[in-house]
């Protein structure tokens, strides 16, 4: 199992290795709206563990270009965790 610590919630959520982080919806305070990488509501800053996330796909890259700009930012709705632990905040 992989885990995501959401600093704003002081909480860690376990997810299956290889899962899409849209699975966090309803399990933490990250706000998921479109779940398609197009609204920016779920944007988080990766505090540690970026190496445990898959590289952004084309959809996430397009969303980050619109709503992000900081290389530490990701869109969990379209981002997959490989394994291990990732710490995020928003
Ligand atoms: S929920 Fe819209 S970009 Fe993630």
PDB file of C-alpha atoms and ligand atoms in Angstrom:
ATOM      1  CA  UNK A   1       0.000   0.000   0.000  1.00  0.00           C
ATOM      2  CA  UNK A   2       1.085   3.533  -0.737  1.00  0.00           C
ATOM      3  CA  UNK A   3       0.204   6.456   1.515  1.00  0.00           C
ATOM      4  CA  UNK A   4      -0.534  10.121   1.094  1.00  0.00           C
ATOM      5  CA  UNK A   5      -0.154  12.483   4.034  1.00  0.00           C
ATOM      6  CA  UNK A   6      -2.309  15.586   3.709  1.00  0.00           C
ATOM      7  CA  UNK A   7      -0.660  18.169   5.935  1.00  0.00           C
ATOM      8  CA  UNK A   8      -3.736  20.416   6.099  1.00  0.00           C
ATOM      9  CA  UNK A   9      -5.701  17.538   7.623  1.00  0.00           C
ATOM     10  CA  UNK A  10      -2.881  16.107   9.781  1.00  0.00           C
ATOM     11  CA  UNK A  11      -3.958  12.814   8.243  1.00  0.00           C
ATOM     12  CA  UNK A  12      -2.513   9.979   6.165  1.00  0.00           C
ATOM     13  CA  UNK A  13      -4.655   8.053   3.677  1.00  0.00           C
ATOM     14  CA  UNK A  14      -3.613   4.625   2.390  1.00  0.00           C
ATOM     15  CA  UNK A  15      -4.200   3.823  -1.283  1.00  0.00           C
ATOM     16  CA  UNK A  16      -3.238   0.865  -3.463  1.00  0.00           C
ATOM     17  CA  UNK A  17       0.094   1.067  -5.265  1.00  0.00           C
ATOM     18  CA  UNK A  18      -0.479   2.465  -8.755  1.00  0.00           C
ATOM     19  CA  UNK A  19      -3.757   4.179  -7.878  1.00  0.00           C
ATOM     20  CA  UNK A  20      -5.068   7.396  -9.265  1.00  0.00           C
ATOM     21  CA  UNK A  21      -5.096   9.961  -6.460  1.00  0.00           C
ATOM     22  CA  UNK A  22      -8.687  10.883  -7.318  1.00  0.00           C
ATOM     23  CA  UNK A  23      -9.258   8.082  -4.786  1.00  0.00           C
ATOM     24  CA  UNK A  24      -8.573  10.688  -2.095  1.00  0.00           C
ATOM     25  CA  UNK A  25     -11.899  12.338  -2.910  1.00  0.00           C
ATOM     26  CA  UNK A  26     -14.090  12.176   0.179  1.00  0.00           C
ATOM     27  CA  UNK A  27     -11.240  10.871   2.345  1.00  0.00           C
ATOM     28  CA  UNK A  28      -9.563  14.228   2.960  1.00  0.00           C
ATOM     29  CA  UNK A  29     -10.201  17.952   2.563  1.00  0.00           C
ATOM     30  CA  UNK A  30      -8.670  18.301  -0.915  1.00  0.00           C
ATOM     31  CA  UNK A  31     -11.439  19.725  -3.091  1.00  0.00           C
ATOM     32  CA  UNK A  32     -12.107  17.625  -6.190  1.00  0.00           C
ATOM     33  CA  UNK A  33     -14.437  19.136  -8.757  1.00  0.00           C
ATOM     34  CA  UNK A  34     -13.891  18.180 -12.399  1.00  0.00           C
ATOM     35  CA  UNK A  35     -11.680  15.127 -11.745  1.00  0.00           C
ATOM     36  CA  UNK A  36     -10.361  15.687 -15.245  1.00  0.00           C
ATOM     37  CA  UNK A  37      -7.388  17.964 -14.736  1.00  0.00           C
ATOM     38  CA  UNK A  38      -9.246  20.951 -16.100  1.00  0.00           C
ATOM     39  CA  UNK A  39     -10.415  23.063 -13.125  1.00  0.00           C
ATOM     40  CA  UNK A  40      -7.398  23.270 -10.811  1.00  0.00           C
ATOM     41  CA  UNK A  41      -9.429  22.801  -7.615  1.00  0.00           C
ATOM     42  CA  UNK A  42      -7.439  19.780  -6.442  1.00  0.00           C
ATOM     43  CA  UNK A  43      -4.008  21.342  -6.984  1.00  0.00           C
ATOM     44  CA  UNK A  44      -1.538  20.449  -4.244  1.00  0.00           C
ATOM     45  CA  UNK A  45       2.079  21.162  -3.455  1.00  0.00           C
ATOM     46  CA  UNK A  46       4.181  18.027  -3.033  1.00  0.00           C
ATOM     47  CA  UNK A  47       6.238  18.553   0.118  1.00  0.00           C
ATOM     48  CA  UNK A  48       8.089  15.246  -0.201  1.00  0.00           C
ATOM     49  CA  UNK A  49       7.910  12.014  -2.163  1.00  0.00           C
ATOM     50  CA  UNK A  50       7.601  13.451  -5.687  1.00  0.00           C
ATOM     51  CA  UNK A  51       9.706  10.490  -6.835  1.00  0.00           C
ATOM     52  CA  UNK A  52       6.840   8.206  -5.782  1.00  0.00           C
ATOM     53  CA  UNK A  53       4.426   9.831  -8.250  1.00  0.00           C
ATOM     54  CA  UNK A  54       4.259   8.947 -11.921  1.00  0.00           C
ATOM     55  CA  UNK A  55       5.347  11.730 -14.266  1.00  0.00           C
ATOM     56  CA  UNK A  56       2.475  14.033 -15.285  1.00  0.00           C
ATOM     57  CA  UNK A  57       0.562  12.775 -18.316  1.00  0.00           C
ATOM     58  CA  UNK A  58      -0.492  15.115 -21.130  1.00  0.00           C
ATOM     59  CA  UNK A  59      -3.755  16.059 -19.379  1.00  0.00           C
ATOM     60  CA  UNK A  60      -2.014  16.914 -16.120  1.00  0.00           C
ATOM     61  CA  UNK A  61       0.723  18.829 -17.918  1.00  0.00           C
ATOM     62  CA  UNK A  62      -1.912  20.948 -19.651  1.00  0.00           C
ATOM     63  CA  UNK A  63      -3.714  21.598 -16.337  1.00  0.00           C
ATOM     64  CA  UNK A  64      -0.510  22.472 -14.531  1.00  0.00           C
ATOM     65  CA  UNK A  65       0.444  24.846 -17.318  1.00  0.00           C
ATOM     66  CA  UNK A  66      -2.869  26.627 -16.753  1.00  0.00           C
ATOM     67  CA  UNK A  67      -3.174  26.504 -12.951  1.00  0.00           C
ATOM     68  CA  UNK A  68       0.325  25.806 -11.738  1.00  0.00           C
ATOM     69  CA  UNK A  69       3.749  26.856 -12.746  1.00  0.00           C
ATOM     70  CA  UNK A  70       5.620  25.612  -9.707  1.00  0.00           C
ATOM     71  CA  UNK A  71       7.339  22.268 -10.394  1.00  0.00           C
ATOM     72  CA  UNK A  72       6.314  21.031  -6.926  1.00  0.00           C
ATOM     73  CA  UNK A  73       2.607  21.276  -7.809  1.00  0.00           C
ATOM     74  CA  UNK A  74       0.460  18.363  -8.996  1.00  0.00           C
ATOM     75  CA  UNK A  75      -3.176  17.664  -9.807  1.00  0.00           C
ATOM     76  CA  UNK A  76      -4.120  14.553  -7.804  1.00  0.00           C
ATOM     77  CA  UNK A  77      -7.289  13.899  -9.810  1.00  0.00           C
ATOM     78  CA  UNK A  78      -5.186  12.849 -12.797  1.00  0.00           C
ATOM     79  CA  UNK A  79      -1.997  11.792 -11.018  1.00  0.00           C
ATOM     80  CA  UNK A  80      -0.977   8.240 -10.078  1.00  0.00           C
ATOM     81  CA  UNK A  81       1.120   7.189  -7.103  1.00  0.00           C
ATOM     82  CA  UNK A  82       3.644   4.454  -7.788  1.00  0.00           C
ATOM     83  CA  UNK A  83       4.324   3.314  -4.202  1.00  0.00           C
ATOM     84  CA  UNK A  84       5.709   4.621  -0.939  1.00  0.00           C
ATOM     85  CA  UNK A  85       4.731   7.849   0.771  1.00  0.00           C
ATOM     86  CA  UNK A  86       3.910  11.274  -0.586  1.00  0.00           C
ATOM     87  CA  UNK A  87       3.323  14.339   1.596  1.00  0.00           C
ATOM     88  CA  UNK A  88       1.141  17.117   0.162  1.00  0.00           C
ATOM     89  CA  UNK A  89      -0.370  20.409   1.228  1.00  0.00           C
ATOM     90  CA  UNK A  90      -2.540  22.992  -0.495  1.00  0.00           C
TER      91      UNK A  90
HETATM   92  S1  LIG B   1     -10.470  18.200  -9.759  1.00  0.00           S
HETATM   93 FE1  LIG B   1     -10.299  19.596 -11.387  1.00  0.00          FE
HETATM   94  S2  LIG B   1      -8.183  19.652 -11.816  1.00  0.00           S
HETATM   95 FE2  LIG B   1      -8.371  18.110 -10.297  1.00  0.00          FE
END
